[in-house]
Amino acid sequence: MGKAMDSEGQEAMAQKPKELGALAVSRLSKPGLHFVGGVSGLALQVAPAGSRSWVLRATVGSKRRDMGLGGYPDVTLAGAKEAARMARDKIRNGVDPIAERTAARSALLSAHGKSMNFEAAALAYIAAHESGWRNAKHIQQWRNSLEGYAYPVIGKLLVRDVDLTHVMKILEPMWETKTETATRLRGRIEQVLDWATVRGYRDGLNPARWRGHLDKLLTAPNKLAKVKHHQALPWAAIGGFMAKLRQGEGMGARALEFAILTAARSGEVRGATWDEIDLEAAEWNIPAERMKANKAHRVPLSSVALAMLKALPRIANTNLVFPAPRGGLLSDMTLTAVLRRMKVEAVPHGFRSTFRDWVAETTSYPNHVAEMALAHTIGNKVEAAYRRDDLFPKRVVMMEEWAGFCGLINSATVVALKRSASA
């Protein structure tokens, strides 16, 4: 047998210190390198300031290297020995553990640098393109639609993890009821994900693409619009519609106008009584028994809504704000008939969707403020927390802005009804 030794064997012979136990290691305090035995080259390094850390001194290839194994006492003596043995096994198998660890750390940093959630990607996309967009309103529409519909589902999700399931979860609930908004939202999600792909934050096909993909799962918007008969008026058309509605006569026209101004349900408006109206406080307090969710609802009255109410006659023998000509409640068909006479393909309830889309597309109000105005039951636990406060001051401002968007602020015309006015 030959007497030649490899570098590790020579090193082992040169460094055969007495093996120290855990107690002895804990007492090492003199600055310097203290070999502890048990594994060749394993030492506890004590810094002048007193900090201590583990070091494995080994020959890798032809060079002597010092490899850090962690701080003491976070890494125990037993842990340091195990790590040292694993490192020496790698060296014997031709692997440089220091280079391997450096590469792993580099890969981790690289992966971290390529991580971005959808909300951050969307904001980055908007920041990169807003200088070239036509106006501030367009930018706000981007922000509001993503905040209102996309962020609750995928906002915190890494863009590389966004898939078809997530996109469908956003679009499916609104595709048939808010087709215009959903179509625009789909395109915006697609553009954000395309941006993320080009920037290296995700790979693969875009799950929000339409042709050859979502067009196989969702009805084409043009076909869907024909089926739905435009039941909700587009928010951009509300100004012209309200100007024509205001010229209409009858209690039905005024009830519909009030419903639109307050974003209330038809039944809530038709059953409204003067006892519920506080003209001084500019509030309409609807009792729980008249609300869909069986919870009392406070509605802010804009200056336009107040003016309209003050112009209404108080009909004898009834406390209803909008009574039928022969007494009792107006029927829901009375409001529908107003729309038919105006040749508008919409239903009274659809104006709540019109209001909701206006908030999302043109304002900066958070999603939960709009949902509170609509008196919706909130399923999202985070948003539901806001139910502790009805956000009334914010809703006051929002409903005044809505009246302004409807083109009725500072309007000189308020249609007054005679006692004999027909519905």
CSV table of C-alpha atoms in Angstrom, one decimal:
chain,number,residue,atom,x,y,z
A,1,MET,CA,0.0,0.0,0.0
A,2,GLY,CA,1.3,3.5,-0.8
A,3,LYS,CA,2.0,6.0,1.8
A,4,ALA,CA,0.7,9.0,-0.2
A,5,MET,CA,-2.1,11.0,1.4
A,6,ASP,CA,-4.6,13.3,-0.1
A,7,SER,CA,-4.8,16.9,1.1
A,8,GLU,CA,-7.8,16.1,3.4
A,9,GLY,CA,-5.8,13.3,5.0
A,10,GLN,CA,-2.8,15.6,5.6
A,11,GLU,CA,-5.1,18.2,7.0
A,12,ALA,CA,-6.7,15.7,9.3
A,13,MET,CA,-3.3,14.6,10.7
A,14,ALA,CA,-2.2,18.2,11.1
A,15,GLN,CA,-5.4,19.1,13.0
A,16,LYS,CA,-6.2,16.5,15.7
A,17,PRO,CA,-7.4,18.7,18.6
A,18,LYS,CA,-9.0,17.2,21.6
A,19,GLU,CA,-12.8,16.9,21.0
A,20,LEU,CA,-14.6,19.5,23.1
A,21,GLY,CA,-18.0,19.0,24.6
A,22,ALA,CA,-20.9,21.5,24.6
A,23,LEU,CA,-19.9,23.0,28.0
A,24,ALA,CA,-16.3,23.5,27.0
A,25,VAL,CA,-17.4,25.1,23.7
A,26,SER,CA,-19.7,27.5,25.6
A,27,ARG,CA,-16.7,28.7,27.7
A,28,LEU,CA,-14.5,29.6,24.7
A,29,SER,CA,-14.2,33.4,24.8
A,30,LYS,CA,-10.6,34.3,23.7
A,31,PRO,CA,-10.6,36.0,20.3
A,32,GLY,CA,-9.3,33.7,17.6
A,33,LEU,CA,-10.0,30.3,15.9
A,34,HIS,CA,-10.6,27.4,18.3
A,35,PHE,CA,-10.7,23.9,16.7
A,36,VAL,CA,-13.2,21.8,18.6
A,37,GLY,CA,-12.4,18.3,17.2
A,38,GLY,CA,-14.9,15.6,16.2
A,39,VAL,CA,-14.8,16.7,12.5
A,40,SER,CA,-11.5,17.7,10.9
A,41,GLY,CA,-11.2,21.5,10.4
A,42,LEU,CA,-14.3,22.4,12.5
A,43,ALA,CA,-13.6,25.5,14.6
A,44,LEU,CA,-15.4,28.1,16.7
A,45,GLN,CA,-14.3,31.6,15.7
A,46,VAL,CA,-14.5,34.2,18.4
A,47,ALA,CA,-14.4,37.8,17.2
A,48,PRO,CA,-12.7,40.6,19.2
A,49,ALA,CA,-16.1,42.0,20.0
A,50,GLY,CA,-17.2,38.7,21.5
A,51,SER,CA,-19.5,37.3,18.8
A,52,ARG,CA,-18.9,33.6,18.0
A,53,SER,CA,-19.5,31.6,14.8
A,54,TRP,CA,-18.7,28.2,13.3
A,55,VAL,CA,-16.1,27.8,10.5
A,56,LEU,CA,-15.0,24.7,8.6
A,57,ARG,CA,-11.5,24.9,7.3
A,58,ALA,CA,-11.0,22.5,4.4
A,59,THR,CA,-9.1,22.1,1.2
A,60,VAL,CA,-11.3,22.4,-1.9
A,61,GLY,CA,-9.4,21.5,-5.0
A,62,SER,CA,-6.0,22.9,-4.4
A,63,LYS,CA,-7.1,25.8,-2.2
A,64,ARG,CA,-7.6,26.0,1.5
A,65,ARG,CA,-11.1,27.6,2.1
A,66,ASP,CA,-12.9,28.7,5.3
A,67,MET,CA,-16.6,28.0,5.1
A,68,GLY,CA,-19.0,29.7,7.5
A,69,LEU,CA,-21.6,27.3,9.1
A,70,GLY,CA,-23.6,29.8,11.1
A,71,GLY,CA,-23.5,31.7,14.4
A,72,TYR,CA,-23.2,30.2,17.9
A,73,PRO,CA,-25.2,29.4,19.9
A,74,ASP,CA,-28.0,29.6,17.2
A,75,VAL,CA,-26.2,26.7,15.6
A,76,THR,CA,-25.3,24.2,18.3
A,77,LEU,CA,-22.1,22.1,18.5
A,78,ALA,CA,-24.1,19.1,17.2
A,79,GLY,CA,-25.6,21.1,14.4
A,80,ALA,CA,-22.2,22.4,13.4
A,81,LYS,CA,-20.7,18.9,13.3
A,82,GLU,CA,-23.5,17.6,11.1
A,83,ALA,CA,-23.1,20.5,8.7
A,84,ALA,CA,-19.3,20.1,8.6
A,85,ARG,CA,-19.6,16.3,7.8
A,86,MET,CA,-22.1,17.1,5.0
A,87,ALA,CA,-19.7,19.7,3.5
A,88,ARG,CA,-16.8,17.3,3.7
A,89,ASP,CA,-18.8,14.5,2.0
A,90,LYS,CA,-19.5,17.0,-0.9
A,91,ILE,CA,-15.8,17.8,-1.2
A,92,ARG,CA,-15.0,14.1,-1.4
A,93,ASN,CA,-17.5,13.8,-4.2
A,94,GLY,CA,-16.0,16.6,-6.1
A,95,VAL,CA,-18.5,19.3,-5.2
A,96,ASP,CA,-17.5,22.8,-3.9
A,97,PRO,CA,-20.0,23.4,-1.1
A,98,ILE,CA,-19.1,27.1,-0.9
A,99,ALA,CA,-19.6,27.7,-4.6
A,100,GLU,CA,-22.8,25.6,-4.4
A,101,ARG,CA,-24.2,27.8,-1.6
A,102,THR,CA,-23.2,31.0,-3.4
A,103,ALA,CA,-25.0,29.8,-6.5
A,104,ALA,CA,-28.1,28.9,-4.4
A,105,ARG,CA,-28.1,32.3,-2.7
A,106,SER,CA,-27.8,34.0,-6.1
A,107,ALA,CA,-30.7,31.9,-7.5
A,108,LEU,CA,-32.8,32.9,-4.5
A,109,LEU,CA,-32.0,36.6,-4.9
A,110,SER,CA,-32.8,36.3,-8.6
A,111,ALA,CA,-36.1,34.6,-8.0
A,112,HIS,CA,-37.0,37.2,-5.4
A,113,GLY,CA,-36.2,39.9,-7.9
A,114,LYS,CA,-38.6,38.3,-10.4
A,115,SER,CA,-41.4,38.2,-7.9
A,116,MET,CA,-44.2,40.7,-8.1
A,117,ASN,CA,-47.9,40.5,-7.2
A,118,PHE,CA,-50.6,41.6,-9.6
A,119,GLU,CA,-51.5,44.8,-7.9
A,120,ALA,CA,-47.9,46.0,-8.0
A,121,ALA,CA,-47.6,44.9,-11.6
A,122,ALA,CA,-50.8,46.8,-12.5
A,123,LEU,CA,-49.6,50.0,-10.8
A,124,ALA,CA,-46.2,49.7,-12.6
A,125,TYR,CA,-48.0,49.2,-15.9
A,126,ILE,CA,-50.2,52.3,-15.3
A,127,ALA,CA,-47.1,54.4,-14.3
A,128,ALA,CA,-45.3,53.3,-17.4
A,129,HIS,CA,-48.1,54.2,-19.8
A,130,GLU,CA,-50.2,57.0,-18.2
A,131,SER,CA,-48.1,59.8,-19.8
A,132,GLY,CA,-49.3,58.5,-23.2
A,133,TRP,CA,-53.0,58.1,-22.2
A,134,ARG,CA,-55.4,60.7,-23.4
A,135,ASN,CA,-56.7,62.1,-20.1
A,136,ALA,CA,-56.9,61.7,-16.4
A,137,LYS,CA,-60.3,60.2,-16.6
A,138,HIS,CA,-58.9,57.2,-18.6
A,139,ILE,CA,-56.2,56.7,-16.0
A,140,GLN,CA,-58.8,56.8,-13.2
A,141,GLN,CA,-61.0,54.2,-15.0
A,142,TRP,CA,-58.0,51.9,-15.1
A,143,ARG,CA,-57.3,52.3,-11.4
A,144,ASN,CA,-61.0,52.0,-10.3
A,145,SER,CA,-61.9,49.0,-12.4
A,146,LEU,CA,-58.9,47.0,-11.3
A,147,GLU,CA,-59.3,48.1,-7.6
A,148,GLY,CA,-63.0,47.3,-7.6
A,149,TYR,CA,-63.0,43.9,-9.4
A,150,ALA,CA,-59.5,42.5,-9.9
A,151,TYR,CA,-57.5,43.3,-6.7
A,152,PRO,CA,-60.0,41.5,-4.3
A,153,VAL,CA,-59.3,38.3,-6.2
A,154,ILE,CA,-55.7,38.5,-7.5
A,155,GLY,CA,-54.2,41.7,-6.1
A,156,LYS,CA,-51.9,40.0,-3.7
A,157,LEU,CA,-51.2,37.0,-5.9
A,158,LEU,CA,-47.9,36.8,-7.7
A,159,VAL,CA,-48.4,37.5,-11.4
A,160,ARG,CA,-46.6,34.2,-12.3
A,161,ASP,CA,-49.4,32.3,-10.4
A,162,VAL,CA,-52.4,34.0,-12.0
A,163,ASP,CA,-54.2,31.5,-14.1
A,164,LEU,CA,-57.5,30.9,-15.9
A,165,THR,CA,-59.3,30.0,-12.7
A,166,HIS,CA,-58.6,33.4,-11.2
A,167,VAL,CA,-59.5,35.3,-14.4
A,168,MET,CA,-62.8,33.4,-14.6
A,169,LYS,CA,-63.5,34.1,-11.0
A,170,ILE,CA,-63.3,37.8,-11.7
A,171,LEU,CA,-65.1,37.9,-15.0
A,172,GLU,CA,-67.9,35.3,-14.8
A,173,PRO,CA,-70.0,37.0,-12.1
A,174,MET,CA,-70.2,40.2,-14.0
A,175,TRP,CA,-70.0,39.1,-17.6
A,176,GLU,CA,-73.7,39.0,-18.3
A,177,THR,CA,-74.8,41.9,-16.0
A,178,LYS,CA,-71.9,44.4,-16.5
A,179,THR,CA,-70.7,43.4,-19.9
A,180,GLU,CA,-69.2,46.7,-20.9
A,181,THR,CA,-67.2,47.0,-17.7
A,182,ALA,CA,-66.2,43.3,-17.7
A,183,THR,CA,-65.0,43.5,-21.3
A,184,ARG,CA,-62.8,46.5,-20.6
A,185,LEU,CA,-61.5,44.9,-17.4
A,186,ARG,CA,-60.6,41.7,-19.2
A,187,GLY,CA,-58.5,43.7,-21.7
A,188,ARG,CA,-56.8,45.6,-18.8
A,189,ILE,CA,-55.9,42.3,-17.0
A,190,GLU,CA,-54.5,40.9,-20.2
A,191,GLN,CA,-52.3,44.0,-20.8
A,192,VAL,CA,-50.9,43.9,-17.2
A,193,LEU,CA,-50.1,40.2,-17.6
A,194,ASP,CA,-48.4,40.8,-21.0
A,195,TRP,CA,-46.3,43.5,-19.4
A,196,ALA,CA,-45.3,41.1,-16.6
A,197,THR,CA,-44.3,38.4,-19.1
A,198,VAL,CA,-42.1,40.8,-21.1
A,199,ARG,CA,-40.5,42.0,-17.8
A,200,GLY,CA,-39.7,38.5,-16.8
A,201,TYR,CA,-42.2,38.2,-13.9
A,202,ARG,CA,-44.2,35.3,-15.5
A,203,ASP,CA,-44.0,32.7,-18.3
A,204,GLY,CA,-46.5,31.0,-20.5
A,205,LEU,CA,-49.6,32.1,-22.3
A,206,ASN,CA,-51.8,34.9,-21.0
A,207,PRO,CA,-54.9,33.5,-19.2
A,208,ALA,CA,-56.8,36.7,-20.0
A,209,ARG,CA,-56.4,36.5,-23.8
A,210,TRP,CA,-59.7,36.4,-25.7
A,211,ARG,CA,-59.2,34.9,-29.2
A,212,GLY,CA,-58.8,31.1,-29.0
A,213,HIS,CA,-59.2,31.1,-25.3
A,214,LEU,CA,-61.8,33.0,-23.3
A,215,ASP,CA,-64.0,33.2,-26.4
A,216,LYS,CA,-64.5,29.5,-25.9
A,217,LEU,CA,-65.7,30.0,-22.3
A,218,LEU,CA,-67.6,33.3,-22.4
A,219,THR,CA,-70.4,34.6,-24.7
A,220,ALA,CA,-69.3,37.2,-27.1
A,221,PRO,CA,-70.2,40.6,-25.8
A,222,ASN,CA,-72.1,41.7,-28.9
A,223,LYS,CA,-74.3,38.6,-28.7
A,224,LEU,CA,-74.8,39.0,-25.0
A,225,ALA,CA,-75.8,42.6,-25.4
A,226,LYS,CA,-78.6,41.5,-27.8
A,227,VAL,CA,-79.9,38.9,-25.3
A,228,LYS,CA,-79.9,41.3,-22.4
A,229,HIS,CA,-81.6,44.2,-24.3
A,230,HIS,CA,-79.5,46.8,-22.5
A,231,GLN,CA,-81.3,46.4,-19.2
A,232,ALA,CA,-78.8,48.7,-17.5
A,233,LEU,CA,-78.1,52.0,-19.1
A,234,PRO,CA,-74.4,52.6,-19.7
A,235,TRP,CA,-73.1,55.1,-17.1
A,236,ALA,CA,-71.8,57.4,-19.9
A,237,ALA,CA,-75.4,57.9,-21.1
A,238,ILE,CA,-76.9,58.9,-17.7
A,239,GLY,CA,-76.6,62.7,-18.2
A,240,GLY,CA,-78.7,62.8,-21.4
A,241,PHE,CA,-81.2,60.3,-20.0
A,242,MET,CA,-81.7,62.3,-16.8
A,243,ALA,CA,-82.3,65.5,-18.7
A,244,LYS,CA,-85.1,63.9,-20.6
A,245,LEU,CA,-86.5,62.2,-17.5
A,246,ARG,CA,-86.7,65.4,-15.7
A,247,GLN,CA,-89.0,66.8,-18.4
A,248,GLY,CA,-91.4,63.9,-17.9
A,249,GLU,CA,-94.6,64.4,-15.9
A,250,GLY,CA,-96.2,62.2,-13.4
A,251,MET,CA,-95.4,60.6,-10.1
A,252,GLY,CA,-93.8,57.6,-11.8
A,253,ALA,CA,-91.2,59.8,-13.5
A,254,ARG,CA,-90.4,61.5,-10.1
A,255,ALA,CA,-90.1,58.2,-8.3
A,256,LEU,CA,-87.7,56.9,-11.0
A,257,GLU,CA,-85.7,60.1,-10.8
A,258,PHE,CA,-85.5,59.8,-7.0
A,259,ALA,CA,-84.5,56.1,-7.3
A,260,ILE,CA,-81.6,56.9,-9.6
A,261,LEU,CA,-80.4,59.9,-7.5
A,262,THR,CA,-80.3,57.7,-4.3
A,263,ALA,CA,-79.3,54.4,-6.0
A,264,ALA,CA,-82.1,52.8,-4.1
A,265,ARG,CA,-84.3,49.8,-5.1
A,266,SER,CA,-87.6,50.4,-6.7
A,267,GLY,CA,-89.6,48.9,-3.8
A,268,GLU,CA,-87.7,51.1,-1.3
A,269,VAL,CA,-88.6,54.2,-3.2
A,270,ARG,CA,-92.3,53.3,-3.9
A,271,GLY,CA,-92.8,52.5,-0.2
A,272,ALA,CA,-91.0,55.7,1.0
A,273,THR,CA,-93.0,57.8,3.5
A,274,TRP,CA,-92.6,61.4,4.6
A,275,ASP,CA,-91.9,60.1,8.2
A,276,GLU,CA,-88.7,58.5,6.8
A,277,ILE,CA,-87.5,61.8,5.2
A,278,ASP,CA,-85.5,64.3,7.2
A,279,LEU,CA,-85.3,67.4,5.0
A,280,GLU,CA,-83.2,69.3,7.5
A,281,ALA,CA,-80.6,66.6,8.0
A,282,ALA,CA,-80.8,65.7,4.3
A,283,GLU,CA,-81.3,62.0,5.2
A,284,TRP,CA,-83.7,59.3,4.2
A,285,ASN,CA,-83.9,56.6,6.9
A,286,ILE,CA,-85.4,53.4,5.7
A,287,PRO,CA,-86.5,51.0,8.4
A,288,ALA,CA,-85.1,47.4,8.5
A,289,GLU,CA,-88.5,45.8,7.6
A,290,ARG,CA,-88.5,47.6,4.3
A,291,MET,CA,-84.9,46.6,3.4
A,292,LYS,CA,-83.9,43.4,1.5
A,293,ALA,CA,-81.2,42.6,4.1
A,294,ASN,CA,-83.6,43.4,7.0
A,295,LYS,CA,-81.2,46.1,8.2
A,296,ALA,CA,-82.1,49.8,8.6
A,297,HIS,CA,-80.4,51.9,5.9
A,298,ARG,CA,-79.5,55.6,6.0
A,299,VAL,CA,-79.5,57.3,2.6
A,300,PRO,CA,-77.8,60.7,2.1
A,301,LEU,CA,-80.0,63.1,0.0
A,302,SER,CA,-78.1,65.3,-2.5
A,303,SER,CA,-79.1,68.9,-3.0
A,304,VAL,CA,-80.9,67.8,-6.2
A,305,ALA,CA,-82.9,65.1,-4.4
A,306,LEU,CA,-83.8,67.5,-1.6
A,307,ALA,CA,-85.1,70.1,-4.2
A,308,MET,CA,-87.1,67.4,-5.9
A,309,LEU,CA,-88.7,66.3,-2.6
A,310,LYS,CA,-89.5,69.9,-1.6
A,311,ALA,CA,-91.3,70.4,-5.0
A,312,LEU,CA,-93.5,67.4,-4.5
A,313,PRO,CA,-97.1,67.9,-3.3
A,314,ARG,CA,-98.2,66.4,0.0
A,315,ILE,CA,-101.1,64.3,-1.0
A,316,ALA,CA,-104.0,64.2,1.4
A,317,ASN,CA,-104.9,61.0,3.3
A,318,THR,CA,-101.5,59.3,2.6
A,319,ASN,CA,-98.1,59.5,4.1
A,320,LEU,CA,-96.5,58.0,0.9
A,321,VAL,CA,-93.9,60.2,-0.8
A,322,PHE,CA,-94.8,58.8,-4.2
A,323,PRO,CA,-98.5,57.6,-4.0
A,324,ALA,CA,-100.4,56.2,-6.9
A,325,PRO,CA,-103.1,58.4,-8.4
A,326,ARG,CA,-105.9,56.4,-6.8
A,327,GLY,CA,-104.0,55.9,-3.6
A,328,GLY,CA,-101.7,53.2,-2.4
A,329,LEU,CA,-98.2,52.2,-3.7
A,330,LEU,CA,-97.1,52.8,-7.2
A,331,SER,CA,-96.5,49.5,-9.0
A,332,ASP,CA,-93.1,48.6,-10.3
A,333,MET,CA,-94.6,48.6,-13.8
A,334,THR,CA,-95.3,52.3,-13.4
A,335,LEU,CA,-91.6,53.0,-13.4
A,336,THR,CA,-91.0,50.6,-16.2
A,337,ALA,CA,-93.8,52.3,-18.2
A,338,VAL,CA,-91.8,55.6,-17.9
A,339,LEU,CA,-88.8,54.0,-19.5
A,340,ARG,CA,-90.9,52.5,-22.3
A,341,ARG,CA,-92.5,55.8,-23.1
A,342,MET,CA,-89.0,57.2,-23.3
A,343,LYS,CA,-88.0,54.3,-25.6
A,344,VAL,CA,-85.1,53.3,-23.3
A,345,GLU,CA,-84.1,49.7,-23.2
A,346,ALA,CA,-83.5,49.4,-19.4
A,347,VAL,CA,-85.3,48.4,-16.3
A,348,PRO,CA,-85.6,50.5,-13.1
A,349,HIS,CA,-83.3,48.2,-11.1
A,350,GLY,CA,-80.6,48.4,-13.8
A,351,PHE,CA,-79.8,52.0,-12.7
A,352,ARG,CA,-78.2,50.6,-9.6
A,353,SER,CA,-75.7,48.8,-11.9
A,354,THR,CA,-75.3,52.1,-13.8
A,355,PHE,CA,-74.4,53.8,-10.5
A,356,ARG,CA,-72.0,51.0,-9.5
A,357,ASP,CA,-70.2,51.1,-12.8
A,358,TRP,CA,-69.9,54.9,-12.6
A,359,VAL,CA,-68.2,54.6,-9.2
A,360,ALA,CA,-65.8,52.0,-10.4
A,361,GLU,CA,-65.0,53.6,-13.8
A,362,THR,CA,-64.8,57.3,-13.0
A,363,THR,CA,-64.3,57.9,-9.2
A,364,SER,CA,-61.7,57.0,-6.6
A,365,TYR,CA,-64.2,55.8,-4.0
A,366,PRO,CA,-63.3,52.4,-2.5
A,367,ASN,CA,-65.4,49.4,-3.4
A,368,HIS,CA,-67.0,49.1,0.1
A,369,VAL,CA,-68.3,52.7,0.0
A,370,ALA,CA,-70.2,52.0,-3.2
A,371,GLU,CA,-71.5,48.7,-1.8
A,372,MET,CA,-72.7,50.5,1.3
A,373,ALA,CA,-74.6,53.1,-0.8
A,374,LEU,CA,-76.3,50.1,-2.5
A,375,ALA,CA,-77.1,48.5,0.8
A,376,HIS,CA,-75.6,45.3,-0.4
A,377,THR,CA,-74.9,42.4,1.9
A,378,ILE,CA,-71.1,42.1,1.9
A,379,GLY,CA,-69.7,38.6,1.8
A,380,ASN,CA,-66.0,39.6,1.9
A,381,LYS,CA,-65.0,39.5,5.6
A,382,VAL,CA,-62.6,42.4,5.2
A,383,GLU,CA,-65.1,44.6,3.6
A,384,ALA,CA,-67.8,43.5,6.0
A,385,ALA,CA,-65.7,45.0,8.8
A,386,TYR,CA,-66.7,48.4,7.5
A,387,ARG,CA,-70.3,47.6,8.4
A,388,ARG,CA,-69.4,48.9,11.9
A,389,ASP,CA,-69.6,52.4,10.3
A,390,ASP,CA,-72.1,53.3,7.6
A,391,LEU,CA,-69.5,55.7,6.0
A,392,PHE,CA,-72.2,58.3,5.8
A,393,PRO,CA,-69.9,61.4,5.4
A,394,LYS,CA,-68.2,59.8,2.4
A,395,ARG,CA,-71.5,58.7,0.9
A,396,VAL,CA,-72.8,62.3,1.3
A,397,VAL,CA,-70.0,63.6,-1.0
A,398,MET,CA,-70.3,60.6,-3.4
A,399,MET,CA,-74.1,61.1,-3.9
A,400,GLU,CA,-73.6,64.8,-4.5
A,401,GLU,CA,-71.0,64.0,-7.1
A,402,TRP,CA,-73.4,61.4,-8.6
A,403,ALA,CA,-76.1,64.1,-9.0
A,404,GLY,CA,-73.6,66.3,-10.6
A,405,PHE,CA,-72.6,63.6,-13.0
A,406,CYS,CA,-76.2,63.1,-13.8
A,407,GLY,CA,-76.2,66.7,-15.0
A,408,LEU,CA,-78.7,67.9,-12.4
A,409,ILE,CA,-76.5,70.1,-10.1
A,410,ASN,CA,-77.5,73.8,-10.6
A,411,SER,CA,-80.3,72.7,-12.9
A,412,ALA,CA,-82.9,75.5,-13.0
A,413,THR,CA,-85.7,73.1,-13.8
A,414,VAL,CA,-87.5,71.2,-11.0
A,415,VAL,CA,-90.8,69.6,-12.2
A,416,ALA,CA,-93.5,70.3,-9.7
A,417,LEU,CA,-96.5,68.0,-9.5
A,418,LYS,CA,-100.1,69.0,-9.1
A,419,ARG,CA,-102.3,67.1,-6.7
A,420,SER,CA,-104.2,65.7,-9.7
A,421,ALA,CA,-101.0,64.6,-11.5
A,422,SER,CA,-101.2,61.2,-13.1
A,423,ALA,CA,-98.6,58.5,-12.5
